[in-house]
Amino acid sequence: MKKIVFALLLLVGISLQAQEISIIPKPAKMDVQNGKFLFNGKVVICYPVAKDVDFRKVVDNFVVELKETTGVKLAKSTPKKQKSAFGDAVKYGKKGDAHIVIHIDGDMAEEEYKLSVTTKRIDITAAKPAGLFYAFQTLKQLMPRNVMAGVPDESIREWSVPCVEIADEPRFSWRGFMLDEGRHFYGKEEIKKIIDVMATYKMNRFHWHLTEDQGWRIEIKKYPKLTEIGAWRDSKVCAWGDVKPDGIRYGGFYTHEEIKEVVEYAKERFVEIIPEVDIPGHSQAAVASYPEFLACDPENKHEVWLSQGVSSDVINVANPLAVQFAKDVIDELIELFPFGYLHLGGDECPTYKWERNSDCQALLKEIGSDKYRDLQIHFYKQLLDHVAQKPVEKQRKLVFWNEVLHGNTESLGKDITIMAWIGADRAAKDAAMRGMTTILSPQIPYYINRRQSKLETEPKSQGHGDETVERVYNYKPMNNVDEELQPKYLGVQANFWTEWVIEPSVVQYLMLPRLVAVAEAGWTPAEERDYDDFIGRLQGEARYYQLKGVDYGKHVFK
Ligand code: ACM
């Protein structure tokens, strides 16, 4: 009998432990051990990096979050000499104190970390603030969900972390999410929530699609009409089929101050923002703002578009004032976004109006081509040169959608990045073979604005419910790619287009949990990924979403 009770207790113990450890994305290497580190008595956090502002901020933020969500107050110890921190942690506190000890190992990669939790102390090793931040994210995932959600839970009396040994680093450097705010506009608080969720799952690139035919969403000081005119339209819905314009005045945009606030917020969470101005196609809102030099046919009426689809009202790339406009916009973007990349769009750009415009016809002759697509490349070449002649700290890498590969890209060189969405695997390989870097964001199944199930309750959106969590999870990025091309693959990205999505809660519903599946594809080694295991680990996230106040697809939660 005693034996049975013991076995039962052991089973309960094991299942409790299994429940506690559900880290997403799954770490590269993890070894779960018995026991737990208890936050009782004095706990000292020892870090040899107090002088480094970026490191210190990561530690300080963790200390504050832990205090706010659990009431646990860590004592800080910051030895002056970095070297001494590699030694015995007991040096930094009294004997008997528990410790969290941070070690710096310059040989590790930027986002890599090690986390060792024993009953007596927690050791974290990283080379850079990003690695340290991810170690803390993992540590928070080892605690009740309120910690990651950033809210207190007074019902919990004892705070602890299960004993584990983790050695972790991402598979890909680019783990992205794109949100289209051109079709519908949500505002900075919604963006911050998305950045929080991304950071929870160690995603690090927020691609902000800020301009569309249906709306221009970022203040550009040199061209005020972009937001006086271009940010507003006469329908809240984007008309399509039997959905007609509703006549409701609708719009919005981000001021420079708001952009700076979001940029700071993202930086603290190790998320880089890639702003996109989609030019010269998808630009009807810009054309409506300055038809006198952006339109191919300024004599006609131009308005911010009320419909879905692909507008033919593109920028007149043969007008020198249009080229100057693009350069000026880029200059303001560079000042606002202190990151590595700028996205200039390039998808779905009809050449219909260029073919009927005498300046475009003349320019095509001048550049010695008979393909109107090459006018688009010529336009980009001027923008590329403009960015390249800036001082190093103001230079940016340019990203384009993969239709750009349909033009003669030789003049653009190899130092651009192709975001592959349509025929993504083939397009990415094409880009890599041309020597360009590439990001996989396959329309099917990574466009996570499409319906995520066939349930009746699914909100109106694109698709038929076939882009399920399972399908998203089971997409294999960089599958069957020759080894020598693999370094060109920066990573993966989920995209979210908002033609049908007016409310931020619907963005959340469609985004979660599929974004989490993409996060794991970006981080976890391919051979460690398993859908059933993922769904098991996902179950506890429902509580996180509830505490955080974000909606999610409930059908994969039991
Ligand atoms: C795209 O989906 N038009 C990039």
Coordinates of C-alpha atoms and ligand atoms in Angstrom, one line a residue:
M1 CA 0.0 0.0 0.0
K2 CA 2.8 2.4 1.0
K3 CA 4.5 1.6 -2.3
I4 CA 1.3 2.5 -4.2
V5 CA 0.9 5.8 -2.3
F6 CA 4.5 6.6 -3.0
A7 CA 4.2 5.8 -6.7
L8 CA 1.0 8.0 -6.9
L9 CA 2.8 10.8 -5.1
L10 CA 5.7 10.5 -7.5
L11 CA 3.3 10.6 -10.5
V12 CA 1.5 13.7 -9.1
G13 CA 4.9 15.2 -8.5
I14 CA 6.1 14.5 -12.0
S15 CA 2.9 15.8 -13.7
L16 CA 3.0 19.0 -11.6
Q17 CA 6.5 19.5 -12.7
A18 CA 5.6 18.9 -16.3
Q19 CA 2.9 21.4 -16.0
E20 CA 5.2 24.0 -14.6
I21 CA 7.8 23.7 -17.4
S22 CA 6.2 24.9 -20.6
I23 CA 8.7 27.3 -22.2
I24 CA 7.8 28.7 -25.6
P25 CA 9.7 28.8 -27.8
K26 CA 11.1 25.5 -26.8
P27 CA 14.8 26.0 -25.7
A28 CA 17.5 24.5 -27.8
K29 CA 18.7 22.4 -24.8
M30 CA 16.9 21.8 -21.5
D31 CA 17.4 19.4 -18.7
V32 CA 14.7 19.4 -16.0
Q33 CA 15.8 18.5 -12.5
N34 CA 14.1 17.8 -9.2
G35 CA 13.5 20.6 -6.7
K36 CA 12.9 24.3 -6.9
F37 CA 14.5 27.6 -6.1
L38 CA 12.4 29.4 -3.5
F39 CA 12.1 33.1 -3.2
N40 CA 12.1 33.3 0.5
G41 CA 14.4 35.1 2.8
K42 CA 16.8 37.5 1.3
V43 CA 17.6 37.0 -2.4
V44 CA 20.5 38.9 -3.8
I45 CA 20.9 39.6 -7.5
C46 CA 24.6 39.9 -8.3
Y47 CA 25.7 41.5 -11.5
P48 CA 29.0 42.7 -12.6
V49 CA 27.6 45.0 -15.3
A50 CA 26.3 47.9 -13.4
K51 CA 28.3 50.4 -15.4
D52 CA 26.9 49.2 -18.7
V53 CA 23.7 51.2 -19.1
D54 CA 22.0 48.6 -21.4
F55 CA 22.8 45.6 -19.2
R56 CA 21.8 47.5 -16.1
K57 CA 18.4 48.5 -17.6
V58 CA 17.7 44.8 -18.3
V59 CA 18.4 43.9 -14.7
D60 CA 16.6 46.9 -13.2
N61 CA 13.5 46.2 -15.3
F62 CA 13.5 42.6 -14.2
V63 CA 13.9 43.6 -10.5
V64 CA 11.0 46.0 -10.8
E65 CA 8.7 43.5 -12.7
L66 CA 9.4 40.8 -10.1
K67 CA 8.6 43.2 -7.2
E68 CA 5.4 44.4 -8.9
T69 CA 4.0 41.0 -9.8
T70 CA 5.1 38.9 -6.9
G71 CA 6.1 41.3 -4.1
V72 CA 9.6 39.7 -4.1
K73 CA 12.2 42.4 -3.5
L74 CA 15.6 41.5 -4.8
A75 CA 18.7 43.0 -3.2
K76 CA 21.2 44.3 -5.7
S77 CA 24.9 43.6 -5.5
T78 CA 27.2 45.1 -8.1
P79 CA 30.9 44.3 -7.6
K80 CA 33.1 46.9 -9.2
K81 CA 35.4 44.5 -11.0
Q82 CA 33.6 42.4 -13.6
K83 CA 36.2 39.7 -13.2
S84 CA 35.2 38.9 -9.6
A85 CA 31.7 38.1 -10.7
F86 CA 32.9 34.9 -12.4
G87 CA 33.9 33.6 -8.9
D88 CA 31.8 32.6 -6.0
A89 CA 28.6 34.4 -5.7
V90 CA 28.7 34.3 -1.9
K91 CA 31.2 37.1 -2.1
Y92 CA 28.3 39.5 -2.9
G93 CA 25.9 38.7 -0.1
K94 CA 25.9 37.2 3.3
K95 CA 26.4 33.5 3.7
G96 CA 23.0 31.8 3.6
D97 CA 21.5 34.4 1.2
A98 CA 20.0 32.9 -2.0
H99 CA 21.5 34.4 -5.2
I100 CA 20.7 35.2 -8.7
V101 CA 24.2 35.6 -10.3
I102 CA 24.8 37.1 -13.7
H103 CA 27.9 36.2 -15.6
I104 CA 29.3 37.7 -18.8
D105 CA 30.8 35.4 -21.3
G106 CA 32.0 37.4 -24.3
D107 CA 32.3 34.3 -26.5
M108 CA 28.6 33.7 -26.6
A109 CA 26.3 34.9 -29.4
E110 CA 24.3 38.1 -29.0
E111 CA 20.9 36.4 -28.2
E112 CA 22.3 33.3 -26.6
Y113 CA 22.0 32.6 -22.8
K114 CA 22.4 29.9 -20.2
L115 CA 20.2 29.5 -17.3
S116 CA 20.9 27.2 -14.4
V117 CA 18.4 26.9 -11.5
T118 CA 19.3 24.9 -8.5
T119 CA 17.7 24.9 -5.0
K120 CA 20.4 27.3 -3.8
R121 CA 20.9 29.8 -6.7
I122 CA 20.2 30.9 -10.2
D123 CA 23.0 31.5 -12.6
I124 CA 22.6 33.3 -15.8
T125 CA 25.3 33.7 -18.5
A126 CA 25.1 35.9 -21.5
A127 CA 27.4 38.0 -23.7
K128 CA 25.0 40.8 -24.5
P129 CA 21.9 42.5 -23.0
A130 CA 19.7 40.7 -25.5
G131 CA 20.8 37.3 -24.2
L132 CA 20.3 38.4 -20.6
F133 CA 16.8 39.7 -21.5
Y134 CA 15.9 36.3 -23.0
A135 CA 17.2 34.5 -19.9
F136 CA 14.8 36.6 -17.8
Q137 CA 12.0 35.9 -20.2
T138 CA 12.6 32.2 -19.7
L139 CA 12.8 32.7 -16.0
K140 CA 9.5 34.5 -16.0
Q141 CA 8.0 31.6 -18.1
L142 CA 9.1 29.3 -15.3
M143 CA 6.9 31.2 -12.9
P144 CA 3.1 31.6 -12.7
R145 CA 1.7 33.5 -15.8
N146 CA 0.9 36.7 -13.9
V147 CA 4.6 37.4 -13.9
M148 CA 4.9 37.6 -17.6
A149 CA 1.5 39.3 -17.9
G150 CA 2.8 42.0 -15.5
V151 CA 0.0 41.9 -13.0
P152 CA 0.1 40.9 -9.3
D153 CA -1.5 37.7 -8.0
E154 CA -2.1 38.0 -4.3
S155 CA -3.5 34.5 -4.1
I156 CA 0.0 33.0 -4.5
R157 CA 1.9 32.7 -1.3
E158 CA 5.1 31.1 -2.4
W159 CA 7.2 32.1 -5.4
S160 CA 9.6 29.6 -6.9
V161 CA 11.3 28.4 -10.0
P162 CA 11.8 24.7 -10.9
C163 CA 15.3 23.5 -11.2
V164 CA 16.5 23.4 -14.8
E165 CA 19.7 23.6 -16.9
I166 CA 19.1 25.5 -20.1
A167 CA 21.5 26.4 -22.9
D168 CA 19.6 28.3 -25.5
E169 CA 20.0 30.4 -28.6
P170 CA 17.8 31.1 -31.7
R171 CA 17.8 29.2 -34.9
F172 CA 17.3 32.5 -36.9
S173 CA 18.2 36.1 -36.3
W174 CA 15.0 37.4 -37.8
R175 CA 11.8 36.4 -35.9
G176 CA 9.2 38.9 -37.2
F177 CA 5.7 40.0 -37.2
M178 CA 4.2 42.5 -39.6
L179 CA 1.1 44.5 -38.9
D180 CA -0.7 46.5 -41.6
E181 CA -2.1 49.7 -40.1
G182 CA -2.8 51.3 -43.5
R183 CA -6.2 49.6 -43.9
H184 CA -7.1 50.0 -40.3
F185 CA -5.5 52.0 -37.5
Y186 CA -5.2 50.8 -33.9
G187 CA -3.0 53.3 -32.0
K188 CA 0.2 53.0 -29.9
E189 CA -1.3 51.2 -26.9
E190 CA -2.3 48.3 -29.1
I191 CA 1.1 48.2 -30.7
K192 CA 2.8 48.1 -27.3
K193 CA 0.6 45.1 -26.3
I194 CA 1.7 43.3 -29.5
I195 CA 5.4 44.1 -28.7
D196 CA 4.9 42.7 -25.3
V197 CA 3.5 39.4 -26.7
M198 CA 6.3 39.3 -29.3
A199 CA 8.9 39.7 -26.6
T200 CA 7.3 37.0 -24.5
Y201 CA 8.0 34.6 -27.3
K202 CA 11.5 36.0 -28.0
M203 CA 10.4 37.6 -31.3
N204 CA 12.6 40.5 -32.3
R205 CA 11.4 42.3 -35.5
F206 CA 8.2 44.3 -35.7
H207 CA 7.6 45.3 -39.3
W208 CA 5.2 48.2 -39.2
H209 CA 3.3 48.6 -42.5
L210 CA 2.5 52.3 -42.2
T211 CA 1.2 53.3 -45.6
E212 CA -1.4 51.9 -48.0
D213 CA -3.8 52.9 -50.7
Q214 CA -6.4 53.2 -47.9
G215 CA -4.3 55.4 -45.5
W216 CA -1.0 57.1 -44.7
R217 CA -0.3 56.6 -41.0
I218 CA 2.9 58.4 -40.2
E219 CA 3.5 62.2 -39.8
I220 CA 6.1 63.4 -42.3
K221 CA 6.9 67.0 -41.4
K222 CA 8.0 68.0 -44.9
Y223 CA 4.7 66.8 -46.4
P224 CA 1.9 67.6 -44.0
K225 CA -0.9 66.8 -46.4
L226 CA 0.1 63.1 -46.1
T227 CA -1.7 63.1 -42.8
E228 CA -4.1 66.0 -43.3
I229 CA -5.5 64.3 -46.4
G230 CA -3.9 60.9 -46.7
A231 CA -4.7 59.6 -43.2
W232 CA -8.5 59.9 -43.6
R233 CA -11.1 58.3 -45.8
D234 CA -14.9 58.3 -46.2
S235 CA -15.5 54.7 -45.1
K236 CA -14.6 52.7 -42.1
V237 CA -14.9 49.4 -43.9
C238 CA -12.7 48.6 -46.9
A239 CA -15.3 47.9 -49.5
W240 CA -15.2 44.5 -51.3
G241 CA -17.9 42.5 -53.1
D242 CA -21.2 43.2 -51.5
V243 CA -19.6 45.3 -48.7
K244 CA -20.1 48.9 -49.8
P245 CA -18.4 52.0 -48.4
D246 CA -20.3 53.1 -45.3
G247 CA -19.7 56.8 -45.5
I248 CA -18.1 56.9 -42.0
R249 CA -15.2 59.3 -41.8
Y250 CA -12.3 57.1 -40.6
G251 CA -8.5 57.4 -40.1
G252 CA -5.6 58.3 -37.8
F253 CA -1.9 58.5 -37.8
Y254 CA 1.2 58.5 -35.6
T255 CA 2.9 61.7 -34.7
H256 CA 6.7 61.8 -34.4
E257 CA 6.3 61.9 -30.6
E258 CA 4.2 58.7 -30.6
I259 CA 6.6 57.0 -32.9
K260 CA 9.5 57.8 -30.6
E261 CA 7.5 56.5 -27.6
V262 CA 6.9 53.2 -29.4
V263 CA 10.5 52.9 -30.6
E264 CA 11.7 53.3 -27.0
Y265 CA 9.2 50.7 -25.8
A266 CA 10.3 48.2 -28.4
K267 CA 14.1 48.8 -27.8
E268 CA 13.6 48.0 -24.1
R269 CA 12.2 44.6 -25.2
F270 CA 14.8 43.9 -27.9
V271 CA 12.4 44.3 -30.7
E272 CA 13.7 46.3 -33.7
I273 CA 11.1 48.1 -35.7
I274 CA 11.2 48.0 -39.5
P275 CA 9.0 50.8 -40.8
E276 CA 7.5 50.2 -44.2
V277 CA 6.4 52.9 -46.7
D278 CA 5.1 50.9 -49.6
I279 CA 6.1 52.8 -52.7
P280 CA 5.5 53.3 -55.7
G281 CA 2.5 50.9 -55.6
H282 CA -0.1 50.7 -52.8
S283 CA 0.3 54.5 -52.7
Q284 CA -3.1 56.0 -53.5
A285 CA -3.3 57.8 -50.2
A286 CA 0.0 59.6 -50.9
V287 CA -1.1 60.3 -54.5
A288 CA -4.4 61.8 -53.2
S289 CA -2.4 64.0 -50.8
Y290 CA 0.0 65.4 -53.5
P291 CA -1.5 64.6 -56.9
E292 CA 0.3 67.6 -58.5
F293 CA 3.6 65.7 -58.4
L294 CA 2.8 62.1 -57.3
A295 CA 0.0 61.3 -59.8
C296 CA 0.6 60.0 -63.3
D297 CA -2.6 61.8 -64.3
P298 CA -2.8 64.9 -62.0
E299 CA -5.7 66.3 -64.1
N300 CA -7.9 63.6 -62.7
K301 CA -9.5 63.3 -59.2
H302 CA -7.6 61.3 -56.6
E303 CA -8.9 60.2 -53.3
V304 CA -7.8 57.9 -50.4
W305 CA -9.1 54.5 -51.5
L306 CA -12.3 53.1 -50.0
S307 CA -11.9 49.6 -51.5
Q308 CA -9.8 46.5 -51.0
G309 CA -7.7 45.1 -53.8
V310 CA -4.7 46.5 -55.8
S311 CA -5.1 50.1 -56.9
S312 CA -3.6 51.2 -60.2
D313 CA -3.1 54.7 -58.9
V314 CA 0.6 54.5 -58.3
I315 CA 3.3 57.1 -57.9
N316 CA 4.7 58.7 -61.1
V317 CA 8.3 57.4 -60.9
A318 CA 9.4 59.6 -63.8
N319 CA 8.6 62.8 -62.0
P320 CA 11.9 64.1 -60.2
L321 CA 9.7 65.7 -57.5
A322 CA 8.3 62.2 -56.7
V323 CA 11.8 60.8 -56.4
Q324 CA 12.7 63.8 -54.1
F325 CA 9.5 63.1 -52.1
A326 CA 10.6 59.5 -51.5
K327 CA 14.1 60.6 -50.5
D328 CA 12.7 63.2 -48.0
V329 CA 10.3 60.6 -46.5
I330 CA 13.3 58.2 -46.1
D331 CA 15.3 60.9 -44.3
E332 CA 12.6 61.4 -41.7
L333 CA 12.2 57.6 -41.2
I334 CA 15.9 57.3 -40.6
E335 CA 15.7 60.0 -37.9
L336 CA 12.7 58.3 -36.2
F337 CA 13.8 54.6 -36.4
P338 CA 17.3 54.0 -35.1
F339 CA 17.4 50.4 -36.4
G340 CA 19.1 48.5 -39.2
Y341 CA 16.4 48.2 -41.8
L342 CA 13.9 50.2 -43.9
H343 CA 11.2 48.5 -46.0
L344 CA 10.1 50.2 -49.2
G345 CA 7.4 47.7 -50.2
G346 CA 7.5 46.8 -53.9
D347 CA 4.6 44.4 -54.1
E348 CA 1.7 44.5 -56.5
C349 CA 2.6 47.6 -58.4
P350 CA 0.6 47.8 -61.6
T351 CA 2.4 49.5 -64.5
Y352 CA -0.8 50.5 -66.3
K353 CA -0.5 54.2 -65.7
W354 CA 3.2 54.4 -66.5
E355 CA 2.5 52.8 -69.8
R356 CA 0.1 55.7 -70.6
N357 CA 2.3 58.5 -69.3
S358 CA 4.7 60.3 -71.7
D359 CA 7.3 61.0 -69.1
C360 CA 7.4 57.3 -68.0
Q361 CA 7.6 56.2 -71.7
A362 CA 10.5 58.6 -72.2
L363 CA 12.3 57.4 -69.0
L364 CA 12.0 53.8 -70.1
K365 CA 13.7 54.6 -73.3
E366 CA 16.4 56.6 -71.5
I367 CA 17.2 53.6 -69.2
G368 CA 17.3 51.3 -72.3
S369 CA 14.6 48.9 -71.3
D370 CA 11.3 47.8 -72.7
K371 CA 9.9 46.4 -69.4
Y372 CA 7.9 48.9 -67.4
R373 CA 8.8 46.9 -64.2
D374 CA 12.3 48.3 -64.7
L375 CA 11.1 51.8 -64.0
Q376 CA 10.3 50.6 -60.4
I377 CA 13.9 49.2 -60.1
H378 CA 15.3 52.5 -61.5
F379 CA 13.3 54.4 -58.8
Y380 CA 14.7 52.1 -56.1
K381 CA 18.2 52.5 -57.4
Q382 CA 18.0 56.2 -56.8
L383 CA 16.7 55.7 -53.3
L384 CA 19.4 53.0 -52.6
D385 CA 22.1 55.5 -53.7
H386 CA 20.6 58.2 -51.5
V387 CA 20.8 56.0 -48.4
A388 CA 24.3 54.7 -49.3
Q389 CA 25.8 58.1 -49.4
K390 CA 24.8 58.9 -45.8
P391 CA 27.2 58.7 -42.9
V392 CA 27.5 55.1 -41.6
E393 CA 25.2 55.5 -38.6
K394 CA 22.4 56.8 -40.9
Q395 CA 22.7 54.1 -43.5
R396 CA 20.0 51.4 -43.5
K397 CA 19.5 48.1 -45.3
L398 CA 16.6 48.2 -47.7
V399 CA 13.9 45.5 -47.7
F400 CA 11.6 44.8 -50.6
W401 CA 8.7 42.3 -51.3
N402 CA 9.7 39.6 -53.7
E403 CA 8.0 41.0 -56.8
V404 CA 11.0 43.2 -57.1
L405 CA 12.8 40.1 -58.4
H406 CA 10.7 40.3 -61.5
G407 CA 12.7 43.4 -62.6
N408 CA 16.4 43.5 -63.5
T409 CA 17.8 43.8 -60.0
E410 CA 21.4 43.9 -61.1
S411 CA 21.7 47.6 -60.5
L412 CA 20.4 47.1 -56.9
G413 CA 23.4 44.9 -56.1
K414 CA 23.3 42.2 -53.5
D415 CA 23.1 44.3 -50.3
I416 CA 19.3 44.2 -50.2
T417 CA 16.8 41.9 -48.4
I418 CA 13.9 40.2 -50.1
M419 CA 10.9 39.4 -48.1
A420 CA 9.4 36.3 -49.8
W421 CA 5.6 36.0 -49.6
I422 CA 4.2 34.8 -52.9
G423 CA 5.7 31.5 -54.0
A424 CA 7.9 32.2 -50.9
D425 CA 10.2 29.2 -50.9
R426 CA 11.1 29.6 -54.6
A427 CA 11.4 33.4 -54.3
A428 CA 13.6 33.1 -51.3
K429 CA 15.9 30.7 -53.0
D430 CA 16.0 33.0 -56.1
A431 CA 17.0 35.9 -53.8
A432 CA 19.7 33.8 -52.1
M433 CA 21.1 32.7 -55.4
R434 CA 21.3 36.3 -56.5
G435 CA 23.4 36.9 -53.3
M436 CA 20.7 38.8 -51.4
T437 CA 19.5 38.0 -47.9
T438 CA 15.9 36.8 -47.5
I439 CA 13.1 36.4 -45.0
L440 CA 10.4 33.7 -45.3
S441 CA 6.9 35.1 -44.9
P442 CA 4.8 32.6 -47.0
Q443 CA 1.3 33.8 -47.7
I444 CA 0.1 30.3 -47.0
P445 CA 0.3 29.7 -44.1
Y446 CA 2.1 32.7 -42.5
Y447 CA -0.6 35.3 -43.3
I448 CA -2.2 35.0 -39.9
N449 CA -5.0 37.5 -40.7
R450 CA -6.7 34.6 -42.6
R451 CA -9.3 32.6 -40.8
Q452 CA -7.7 30.2 -38.3
S453 CA -10.5 27.6 -38.2
K454 CA -13.7 26.5 -39.8
L455 CA -15.8 27.4 -36.8
E456 CA -18.9 29.4 -37.4
T457 CA -17.7 31.9 -34.9
E458 CA -14.6 32.8 -36.9
P459 CA -14.8 36.5 -37.8
K460 CA -15.0 37.6 -41.4
S461 CA -11.5 37.6 -42.9
Q462 CA -9.6 36.1 -45.8
G463 CA -9.3 32.4 -46.4
H464 CA -11.5 29.4 -45.6
G465 CA -10.1 28.4 -42.2
D466 CA -7.4 26.2 -43.6
E467 CA -4.5 28.2 -42.1
T468 CA -4.9 26.4 -38.8
V469 CA -2.5 26.6 -35.9
E470 CA -1.2 23.1 -36.9
R471 CA -0.6 24.2 -40.5
V472 CA 1.3 27.3 -39.4
Y473 CA 3.3 25.2 -36.9
N474 CA 4.1 22.6 -39.5
Y475 CA 5.5 24.9 -42.2
K476 CA 9.2 24.1 -42.4
P477 CA 11.3 27.2 -43.0
M478 CA 14.5 26.7 -45.1
N479 CA 13.6 23.2 -46.0
N480 CA 15.8 21.5 -48.6
V481 CA 18.1 24.5 -49.0
D482 CA 21.7 23.9 -50.0
E483 CA 24.1 24.6 -47.2
E484 CA 25.9 27.3 -49.0
L485 CA 22.7 29.3 -49.4
Q486 CA 21.5 28.9 -45.8
P487 CA 23.5 32.0 -44.4
K488 CA 21.3 34.2 -46.7
Y489 CA 18.1 33.1 -44.9
L490 CA 17.7 35.6 -42.1
G491 CA 14.6 34.0 -40.7
V492 CA 10.8 34.0 -40.6
Q493 CA 7.9 36.4 -40.3
A494 CA 4.2 36.3 -39.8
N495 CA 2.2 38.9 -41.6
F496 CA -1.1 40.5 -40.7
W497 CA -3.2 42.4 -43.3
T498 CA -6.2 44.3 -42.0
E499 CA -8.7 44.8 -44.9
W500 CA -11.4 43.0 -42.8
V501 CA -10.1 43.7 -39.3
I502 CA -11.4 46.9 -37.7
E503 CA -11.1 46.1 -34.0
P504 CA -7.8 45.4 -32.2
S505 CA -9.4 42.5 -30.4
V506 CA -9.9 40.7 -33.7
V507 CA -6.2 41.3 -34.6
Q508 CA -5.4 39.6 -31.3
Y509 CA -7.9 36.8 -31.9
L510 CA -6.5 35.9 -35.3
M511 CA -2.9 36.5 -34.3
L512 CA -2.9 34.2 -31.2
P513 CA -1.8 31.5 -30.9
R514 CA -0.6 31.3 -34.5
L515 CA 2.1 34.0 -33.9
V516 CA 3.5 31.7 -31.2
A517 CA 3.8 28.9 -33.7
V518 CA 5.9 31.2 -35.9
A519 CA 8.0 32.3 -33.0
E520 CA 8.9 28.7 -32.3
A521 CA 9.8 28.1 -36.0
G522 CA 12.1 31.1 -35.7
W523 CA 13.8 30.1 -32.5
T524 CA 13.8 26.3 -31.9
P525 CA 16.1 23.9 -33.8
A526 CA 14.1 22.2 -36.5
E527 CA 14.7 18.7 -35.1
E528 CA 13.2 19.8 -31.7
R529 CA 9.9 21.0 -33.1
D530 CA 6.8 18.8 -32.6
Y531 CA 3.2 20.0 -32.9
D532 CA 1.7 17.9 -30.2
D533 CA 4.4 18.8 -27.8
F534 CA 3.8 22.5 -28.7
I535 CA 0.1 22.3 -28.1
G536 CA 0.8 20.7 -24.7
R537 CA 3.1 23.6 -23.8
L538 CA 0.6 26.1 -25.1
Q539 CA -2.2 25.2 -22.8
G540 CA -1.1 27.5 -19.9
E541 CA -0.8 30.5 -22.2
A542 CA -4.6 31.0 -22.1
R543 CA -4.2 32.3 -18.6
Y544 CA -1.4 34.6 -19.8
Y545 CA -3.7 36.1 -22.5
Q546 CA -6.6 36.5 -20.0
L547 CA -4.4 38.3 -17.5
K548 CA -2.9 40.4 -20.2
G549 CA -6.3 41.3 -21.6
V550 CA -5.7 40.1 -25.1
D551 CA -8.1 37.9 -27.1
Y552 CA -7.0 34.6 -28.7
G553 CA -8.3 31.6 -30.7
K554 CA -9.7 29.3 -28.0
H555 CA -10.3 26.2 -30.1
V556 CA -6.8 24.7 -29.5
F557 CA -7.1 25.1 -25.7
K558 CA -8.8 22.4 -23.6
Ligands
ACM1 C1 1.6 41.3 -50.0 O1 1.0 40.4 -49.5 N1 1.0 42.1 -50.9 C2 3.0 41.6 -49.7

